PDB file of C-alpha atoms in Angstrom:
ATOM      1  CA  GLU A   1      13.974  -7.347   5.433  1.00  0.00           C
ATOM      2  CA  ILE A   2      14.582  -5.908   2.160  1.00  0.00           C
ATOM      3  CA  VAL A   3      11.989  -2.868   1.762  1.00  0.00           C
ATOM      4  CA  MET A   4      11.265  -2.250  -1.512  1.00  0.00           C
ATOM      5  CA  THR A   5      10.750   2.048  -2.568  1.00  0.00           C
ATOM      6  CA  GLN A   6       9.077   2.555  -6.173  1.00  0.00           C
ATOM      7  CA  SER A   7       8.419   6.211  -7.777  1.00  0.00           C
ATOM      8  CA  PRO A   8       6.408   7.244  -8.992  1.00  0.00           C
ATOM      9  CA  ALA A   9       3.721   5.864  -7.214  1.00  0.00           C
ATOM     10  CA  THR A  10       0.812   7.037 -10.408  1.00  0.00           C
ATOM     11  CA  LEU A  11       2.704   8.164 -13.744  1.00  0.00           C
ATOM     12  CA  SER A  12       0.224   9.818 -16.256  1.00  0.00           C
ATOM     13  CA  VAL A  13       1.865   9.306 -19.789  1.00  0.00           C
ATOM     14  CA  SER A  14       0.572   9.127 -23.401  1.00  0.00           C
ATOM     15  CA  PRO A  15       0.379   5.833 -25.652  1.00  0.00           C
ATOM     16  CA  GLY A  16       3.680   6.521 -27.797  1.00  0.00           C
ATOM     17  CA  GLU A  17       5.851   7.589 -25.072  1.00  0.00           C
ATOM     18  CA  ARG A  18       8.233   6.668 -22.966  1.00  0.00           C
ATOM     19  CA  ALA A  19       7.640   5.044 -18.976  1.00  0.00           C
ATOM     20  CA  THR A  20      10.976   5.629 -16.882  1.00  0.00           C
ATOM     21  CA  LEU A  21       9.143   3.824 -13.049  1.00  0.00           C
ATOM     22  CA  SER A  22      12.008   3.786 -10.769  1.00  0.00           C
ATOM     23  CA  CYS A  23      12.555   0.681  -7.422  1.00  0.00           C
ATOM     24  CA  ARG A  24      14.432   1.386  -5.209  1.00  0.00           C
ATOM     25  CA  ALA A  25      16.395  -1.300  -3.012  1.00  0.00           C
ATOM     26  CA  SER A  26      17.144  -0.140   1.328  1.00  0.00           C
ATOM     27  CA  GLN A  27      20.199  -2.769   1.018  1.00  0.00           C
ATOM     28  CA  SER A  28      21.836  -4.157  -2.287  1.00  0.00           C
ATOM     29  CA  VAL A  29      20.329  -6.224  -4.109  1.00  0.00           C
ATOM     30  CA  SER A  30      22.980  -7.807  -6.428  1.00  0.00           C
ATOM     31  CA  SER A  31      20.965  -7.693  -9.565  1.00  0.00           C
ATOM     32  CA  ASN A  32      18.447 -10.376  -7.940  1.00  0.00           C
ATOM     33  CA  LEU A  33      15.548  -7.864  -8.793  1.00  0.00           C
ATOM     34  CA  GLY A  34      12.348  -9.069 -11.053  1.00  0.00           C
ATOM     35  CA  TRP A  35       9.371  -6.508 -12.680  1.00  0.00           C
ATOM     36  CA  TYR A  36       5.813  -7.588 -13.166  1.00  0.00           C
ATOM     37  CA  GLN A  37       2.576  -6.264 -13.846  1.00  0.00           C
ATOM     38  CA  GLN A  38      -1.452  -6.416 -13.235  1.00  0.00           C
ATOM     39  CA  LYS A  39      -3.936  -5.566 -14.306  1.00  0.00           C
ATOM     40  CA  PRO A  40      -7.431  -5.140 -12.984  1.00  0.00           C
ATOM     41  CA  GLY A  41      -8.922  -8.800 -11.371  1.00  0.00           C
ATOM     42  CA  GLN A  42      -5.283 -10.221 -12.777  1.00  0.00           C
ATOM     43  CA  ALA A  43      -2.413 -11.392 -11.269  1.00  0.00           C
ATOM     44  CA  PRO A  44       0.517 -10.185 -12.032  1.00  0.00           C
ATOM     45  CA  ARG A  45       2.410 -11.492 -14.707  1.00  0.00           C
ATOM     46  CA  LEU A  46       7.113 -11.992 -14.892  1.00  0.00           C
ATOM     47  CA  LEU A  47       7.910  -9.382 -17.521  1.00  0.00           C
ATOM     48  CA  ILE A  48      12.340  -8.603 -15.958  1.00  0.00           C
ATOM     49  CA  TYR A  49      14.539 -11.126 -13.874  1.00  0.00           C
ATOM     50  CA  GLY A  50      17.805 -10.513 -13.688  1.00  0.00           C
ATOM     51  CA  ALA A  51      17.366  -6.584 -13.428  1.00  0.00           C
ATOM     52  CA  SER A  52      17.754  -6.768 -17.671  1.00  0.00           C
ATOM     53  CA  THR A  53      16.889  -9.961 -18.539  1.00  0.00           C
ATOM     54  CA  ARG A  54      13.541  -9.868 -20.587  1.00  0.00           C
ATOM     55  CA  ALA A  55      10.615 -13.095 -19.307  1.00  0.00           C
ATOM     56  CA  THR A  56       9.575 -15.073 -22.500  1.00  0.00           C
ATOM     57  CA  GLY A  57       7.304 -13.079 -25.057  1.00  0.00           C
ATOM     58  CA  ILE A  58       8.330  -9.791 -23.937  1.00  0.00           C
ATOM     59  CA  PRO A  59       8.195  -7.344 -25.893  1.00  0.00           C
ATOM     60  CA  ALA A  60      11.530  -5.884 -26.644  1.00  0.00           C
ATOM     61  CA  ARG A  61      10.184  -2.212 -25.371  1.00  0.00           C
ATOM     62  CA  PHE A  62      10.205  -3.253 -22.082  1.00  0.00           C
ATOM     63  CA  SER A  63      13.595  -3.119 -20.523  1.00  0.00           C
ATOM     64  CA  GLY A  64      14.770  -3.291 -16.404  1.00  0.00           C
ATOM     65  CA  SER A  65      18.366  -1.752 -15.253  1.00  0.00           C
ATOM     66  CA  GLY A  66      19.651  -1.190 -12.504  1.00  0.00           C
ATOM     67  CA  SER A  67      22.153  -2.768  -9.896  1.00  0.00           C
ATOM     68  CA  GLY A  68      22.899  -2.801  -6.546  1.00  0.00           C
ATOM     69  CA  THR A  69      19.889  -0.847  -4.843  1.00  0.00           C
ATOM     70  CA  GLU A  70      18.749   1.228  -8.054  1.00  0.00           C
ATOM     71  CA  PHE A  71      16.810  -0.107 -10.746  1.00  0.00           C
ATOM     72  CA  THR A  72      14.993   1.183 -13.242  1.00  0.00           C
ATOM     73  CA  LEU A  73      11.221  -0.082 -16.122  1.00  0.00           C
ATOM     74  CA  THR A  74      12.101   1.712 -18.694  1.00  0.00           C
ATOM     75  CA  ILE A  75       8.671   1.121 -21.322  1.00  0.00           C
ATOM     76  CA  SER A  76      10.520   2.592 -24.320  1.00  0.00           C
ATOM     77  CA  SER A  77       6.447   4.005 -26.501  1.00  0.00           C
ATOM     78  CA  LEU A  78       3.175   3.026 -24.484  1.00  0.00           C
ATOM     79  CA  GLU A  79       0.578   0.462 -26.541  1.00  0.00           C
ATOM     80  CA  SER A  80      -2.416   0.339 -24.777  1.00  0.00           C
ATOM     81  CA  GLU A  81      -1.984  -2.230 -23.026  1.00  0.00           C
ATOM     82  CA  ASP A  82       1.007  -1.522 -21.275  1.00  0.00           C
ATOM     83  CA  PHE A  83      -1.236   0.691 -18.576  1.00  0.00           C
ATOM     84  CA  ALA A  84      -1.319  -1.281 -16.091  1.00  0.00           C
ATOM     85  CA  VAL A  85       0.353  -1.675 -11.912  1.00  0.00           C
ATOM     86  CA  TYR A  86       4.269  -2.443 -11.788  1.00  0.00           C
ATOM     87  CA  TYR A  87       6.240  -4.242  -9.402  1.00  0.00           C
ATOM     88  CA  CYS A  88       8.995  -4.770  -8.562  1.00  0.00           C
ATOM     89  CA  GLN A  89      10.674  -7.912  -6.877  1.00  0.00           C
ATOM     90  CA  GLN A  90      13.675  -9.103  -4.574  1.00  0.00           C
ATOM     91  CA  TYR A  91      15.027 -11.981  -3.962  1.00  0.00           C
ATOM     92  CA  ASN A  92      18.967 -11.273  -2.734  1.00  0.00           C
ATOM     93  CA  ASN A  93      17.434 -12.004   0.690  1.00  0.00           C
ATOM     94  CA  TRP A  94      13.705 -13.813   0.560  1.00  0.00           C
ATOM     95  CA  TRP A  95      11.406 -12.211  -1.181  1.00  0.00           C
ATOM     96  CA  THR A  96       9.480  -8.971  -1.089  1.00  0.00           C
ATOM     97  CA  PHE A  97       8.321  -6.674  -3.187  1.00  0.00           C
ATOM     98  CA  GLY A  98       7.249  -2.980  -3.749  1.00  0.00           C
ATOM     99  CA  GLN A  99       4.486  -0.890  -3.153  1.00  0.00           C
ATOM    100  CA  GLY A 100       3.468  -0.326  -7.109  1.00  0.00           C
ATOM    101  CA  THR A 101       2.993   2.182  -9.123  1.00  0.00           C
ATOM    102  CA  LYS A 102       0.277   3.022 -11.580  1.00  0.00           C
ATOM    103  CA  VAL A 103       0.982   4.194 -15.105  1.00  0.00           C
ATOM    104  CA  GLU A 104      -1.659   5.814 -16.346  1.00  0.00           C
ATOM    105  CA  ILE A 105      -3.258   7.598 -19.467  1.00  0.00           C
ATOM    106  CA  LYS A 106      -2.777  11.084 -19.930  1.00  0.00           C
TER     107      LYS A 106
ATOM    108  CA  GLN D   1       1.362 -24.825 -19.683  1.00  0.00           C
ATOM    109  CA  LEU D   2       1.268 -25.361 -15.906  1.00  0.00           C
ATOM    110  CA  GLN D   3      -1.951 -23.918 -14.154  1.00  0.00           C
ATOM    111  CA  LEU D   4      -2.534 -23.231 -10.636  1.00  0.00           C
ATOM    112  CA  GLN D   5      -6.261 -22.968  -8.407  1.00  0.00           C
ATOM    113  CA  GLU D   6      -7.004 -21.358  -5.060  1.00  0.00           C
ATOM    114  CA  SER D   7      -9.677 -22.403  -3.987  1.00  0.00           C
ATOM    115  CA  GLY D   8     -11.318 -22.312  -0.445  1.00  0.00           C
ATOM    116  CA  PRO D   9     -14.037 -20.372   1.916  1.00  0.00           C
ATOM    117  CA  GLY D  10     -14.269 -17.110   0.587  1.00  0.00           C
ATOM    118  CA  LEU D  11     -15.757 -15.056   4.224  1.00  0.00           C
ATOM    119  CA  VAL D  12     -13.529 -16.032   8.094  1.00  0.00           C
ATOM    120  CA  LYS D  13     -14.534 -14.882  11.220  1.00  0.00           C
ATOM    121  CA  PRO D  14     -12.070 -13.077  13.343  1.00  0.00           C
ATOM    122  CA  SER D  15      -9.884 -14.985  15.017  1.00  0.00           C
ATOM    123  CA  GLU D  16     -10.275 -18.014  13.371  1.00  0.00           C
ATOM    124  CA  THR D  17      -7.680 -19.903  10.458  1.00  0.00           C
ATOM    125  CA  LEU D  18      -8.145 -18.791   7.332  1.00  0.00           C
ATOM    126  CA  SER D  19      -7.019 -22.400   4.966  1.00  0.00           C
ATOM    127  CA  LEU D  20      -6.758 -21.940   1.431  1.00  0.00           C
ATOM    128  CA  THR D  21      -6.058 -25.155  -0.914  1.00  0.00           C
ATOM    129  CA  CYS D  22      -3.629 -24.874  -4.170  1.00  0.00           C
ATOM    130  CA  THR D  23      -4.195 -26.824  -7.411  1.00  0.00           C
ATOM    131  CA  VAL D  24      -1.504 -27.773 -10.239  1.00  0.00           C
ATOM    132  CA  SER D  25      -2.054 -28.864 -13.804  1.00  0.00           C
ATOM    133  CA  GLY D  26      -0.379 -29.413 -16.154  1.00  0.00           C
ATOM    134  CA  GLY D  27       2.873 -29.695 -14.008  1.00  0.00           C
ATOM    135  CA  SER D  28       4.217 -31.900 -11.248  1.00  0.00           C
ATOM    136  CA  ILE D  29       4.391 -30.055  -7.618  1.00  0.00           C
ATOM    137  CA  SER D  30       7.446 -32.618  -6.972  1.00  0.00           C
ATOM    138  CA  SER D  31       9.133 -31.373  -9.411  1.00  0.00           C
ATOM    139  CA  ASN D  32      12.698 -30.900  -8.873  1.00  0.00           C
ATOM    140  CA  SER D  33      14.260 -26.852  -8.252  1.00  0.00           C
ATOM    141  CA  PHE D  34      10.523 -25.210  -7.598  1.00  0.00           C
ATOM    142  CA  TYR D  35       9.046 -23.201  -4.915  1.00  0.00           C
ATOM    143  CA  TRP D  36       5.329 -23.461  -4.131  1.00  0.00           C
ATOM    144  CA  GLY D  37       4.281 -20.472  -2.248  1.00  0.00           C
ATOM    145  CA  TRP D  38       1.674 -18.172  -1.329  1.00  0.00           C
ATOM    146  CA  ILE D  39       1.030 -14.556  -1.534  1.00  0.00           C
ATOM    147  CA  ARG D  40      -1.852 -12.202  -0.983  1.00  0.00           C
ATOM    148  CA  GLN D  41      -2.832  -8.631  -2.263  1.00  0.00           C
ATOM    149  CA  PRO D  42      -5.412  -6.846   0.528  1.00  0.00           C
ATOM    150  CA  PRO D  43      -7.223  -5.048  -1.622  1.00  0.00           C
ATOM    151  CA  GLY D  44      -5.725  -1.594  -3.858  1.00  0.00           C
ATOM    152  CA  LYS D  45      -2.251  -2.929  -2.285  1.00  0.00           C
ATOM    153  CA  GLY D  46       0.509  -4.055  -3.305  1.00  0.00           C
ATOM    154  CA  LEU D  47       1.899  -7.503  -2.934  1.00  0.00           C
ATOM    155  CA  GLU D  48       2.845  -9.663   0.032  1.00  0.00           C
ATOM    156  CA  TRP D  49       4.906 -12.234   0.266  1.00  0.00           C
ATOM    157  CA  ILE D  50       3.298 -14.831   2.997  1.00  0.00           C
ATOM    158  CA  GLY D  51       5.291 -18.630   2.292  1.00  0.00           C
ATOM    159  CA  SER D  52       6.939 -21.020   0.399  1.00  0.00           C
ATOM    160  CA  MET D  53       7.461 -24.481   0.382  1.00  0.00           C
ATOM    161  CA  TYR D  54      10.335 -26.345  -1.735  1.00  0.00           C
ATOM    162  CA  TYR D  55      10.392 -29.122  -3.786  1.00  0.00           C
ATOM    163  CA  SER D  56      11.727 -31.489  -1.427  1.00  0.00           C
ATOM    164  CA  GLY D  57       9.570 -30.526   1.676  1.00  0.00           C
ATOM    165  CA  SER D  58      11.303 -27.320   4.000  1.00  0.00           C
ATOM    166  CA  THR D  59       9.581 -24.277   4.500  1.00  0.00           C
ATOM    167  CA  TYR D  60       9.943 -20.509   4.567  1.00  0.00           C
ATOM    168  CA  TYR D  61       7.375 -17.685   5.898  1.00  0.00           C
ATOM    169  CA  ASN D  62       7.893 -14.077   5.954  1.00  0.00           C
ATOM    170  CA  PRO D  63       9.428 -13.333   9.730  1.00  0.00           C
ATOM    171  CA  SER D  64       6.060 -10.695   9.271  1.00  0.00           C
ATOM    172  CA  LEU D  65       3.591 -13.637  10.097  1.00  0.00           C
ATOM    173  CA  LYS D  66       5.710 -16.742  10.557  1.00  0.00           C
ATOM    174  CA  SER D  67       4.559 -17.502  13.551  1.00  0.00           C
ATOM    175  CA  ARG D  68       0.582 -17.486  12.195  1.00  0.00           C
ATOM    176  CA  VAL D  69       1.519 -19.505   8.779  1.00  0.00           C
ATOM    177  CA  THR D  70       1.621 -22.802   7.785  1.00  0.00           C
ATOM    178  CA  ILE D  71       2.935 -24.851   4.898  1.00  0.00           C
ATOM    179  CA  SER D  72       1.971 -27.753   3.514  1.00  0.00           C
ATOM    180  CA  VAL D  73       1.886 -29.857   1.168  1.00  0.00           C
ATOM    181  CA  ASP D  74      -0.163 -33.418  -0.874  1.00  0.00           C
ATOM    182  CA  THR D  75       1.928 -34.707  -3.169  1.00  0.00           C
ATOM    183  CA  SER D  76      -1.435 -37.620  -4.116  1.00  0.00           C
ATOM    184  CA  LYS D  77      -2.761 -34.568  -5.154  1.00  0.00           C
ATOM    185  CA  ASN D  78      -0.425 -32.395  -6.051  1.00  0.00           C
ATOM    186  CA  GLN D  79      -2.233 -29.842  -3.973  1.00  0.00           C
ATOM    187  CA  PHE D  80      -0.532 -27.416  -1.051  1.00  0.00           C
ATOM    188  CA  SER D  81      -2.203 -25.446   1.471  1.00  0.00           C
ATOM    189  CA  LEU D  82      -2.229 -22.765   3.015  1.00  0.00           C
ATOM    190  CA  LYS D  83      -3.004 -21.804   6.925  1.00  0.00           C
ATOM    191  CA  LEU D  84      -2.735 -18.266   8.387  1.00  0.00           C
ATOM    192  CA  SER D  85      -4.120 -18.529  12.396  1.00  0.00           C
ATOM    193  CA  SER D  86      -5.731 -16.361  14.674  1.00  0.00           C
ATOM    194  CA  VAL D  87      -6.824 -13.709  11.079  1.00  0.00           C
ATOM    195  CA  THR D  88      -8.158  -9.975  11.860  1.00  0.00           C
ATOM    196  CA  ALA D  89      -9.366  -7.486   9.558  1.00  0.00           C
ATOM    197  CA  ALA D  90      -6.017  -6.538   8.246  1.00  0.00           C
ATOM    198  CA  ASP D  91      -6.291  -9.902   6.430  1.00  0.00           C
ATOM    199  CA  THR D  92      -8.182  -9.252   4.447  1.00  0.00           C
ATOM    200  CA  ALA D  93      -6.825  -9.710   0.589  1.00  0.00           C
ATOM    201  CA  VAL D  94      -6.711 -11.658  -1.998  1.00  0.00           C
ATOM    202  CA  TYR D  95      -4.429 -14.381  -2.029  1.00  0.00           C
ATOM    203  CA  TYR D  96      -2.843 -16.257  -4.666  1.00  0.00           C
ATOM    204  CA  CYS D  97      -0.485 -19.408  -5.409  1.00  0.00           C
ATOM    205  CA  ALA D  98       2.040 -19.724  -7.464  1.00  0.00           C
ATOM    206  CA  ARG D  99       5.312 -21.307  -8.604  1.00  0.00           C
ATOM    207  CA  HIS D 100       8.767 -19.645  -8.149  1.00  0.00           C
ATOM    208  CA  SER D 101      12.615 -20.534  -8.592  1.00  0.00           C
ATOM    209  CA  SER D 102      14.945 -19.055  -5.909  1.00  0.00           C
ATOM    210  CA  ALA D 103      14.326 -15.707  -7.540  1.00  0.00           C
ATOM    211  CA  PHE D 104      11.309 -15.226  -9.367  1.00  0.00           C
ATOM    212  CA  PHE D 105       7.358 -16.315  -9.623  1.00  0.00           C
ATOM    213  CA  ASP D 106       6.335 -17.374 -13.052  1.00  0.00           C
ATOM    214  CA  TYR D 107       2.605 -19.214 -12.835  1.00  0.00           C
ATOM    215  CA  TRP D 108       0.837 -17.643 -11.130  1.00  0.00           C
ATOM    216  CA  GLY D 109      -2.895 -18.594  -9.783  1.00  0.00           C
ATOM    217  CA  GLN D 110      -5.749 -15.959 -10.025  1.00  0.00           C
ATOM    218  CA  GLY D 111      -6.212 -15.504  -6.275  1.00  0.00           C
ATOM    219  CA  THR D 112      -9.272 -15.591  -4.611  1.00  0.00           C
ATOM    220  CA  LEU D 113     -10.664 -12.751  -2.158  1.00  0.00           C
ATOM    221  CA  VAL D 114     -10.936 -14.210   1.693  1.00  0.00           C
ATOM    222  CA  THR D 115     -12.411 -11.446   3.579  1.00  0.00           C
ATOM    223  CA  VAL D 116     -12.303 -11.668   7.234  1.00  0.00           C
ATOM    224  CA  SER D 117     -15.266  -9.773   8.907  1.00  0.00           C
ATOM    225  CA  SER D 118     -17.930 -11.966  11.369  1.00  0.00           C
TER     226      SER D 118
END
């Protein structure tokens, strides 16, 4: 099983600032990685797939990068609706998720 | 617009079988090249893929749950179902059904909380 490890567990950021979230795979997943946003009481929403391709309707302030075992999700300028939990997910071998990073208001 | 809706008991006793159904509307469950899967999320924790069924009928299960999981489909009702046997308190979670490709999960149900307790 490929284990996905996200850091940090919690990120405190002020509105308008940049947020950088990390995801590491226990073995290479190539670019077979997605990012999801989850708000309380809601299902996850796909943000990024293929490590760097934004899903339909996702604002340009969300960007993804990386390949192999190291990946980054960057939110360039946080807006109020971006405070949520973010999960990475690999699909190179079955489907596994990271444990999440909570982005909270500083 | 594709919509998915989970249904089933919210309370299951330890050692019994958890059974959930996902009803799909706005599209056919027999659509080419899509998987129909189940994901769960224990309270305050992360997401765990449980298993999926390909449109052709092939099933794929998380190795850690494989011995207890069965996913089946009823194409006449545009539904697919999850059975998880021998449940314990560790199986308490919000259970989501979702459509996915070989890659990402793009449509999700709203989720249903299942509590395992006597």
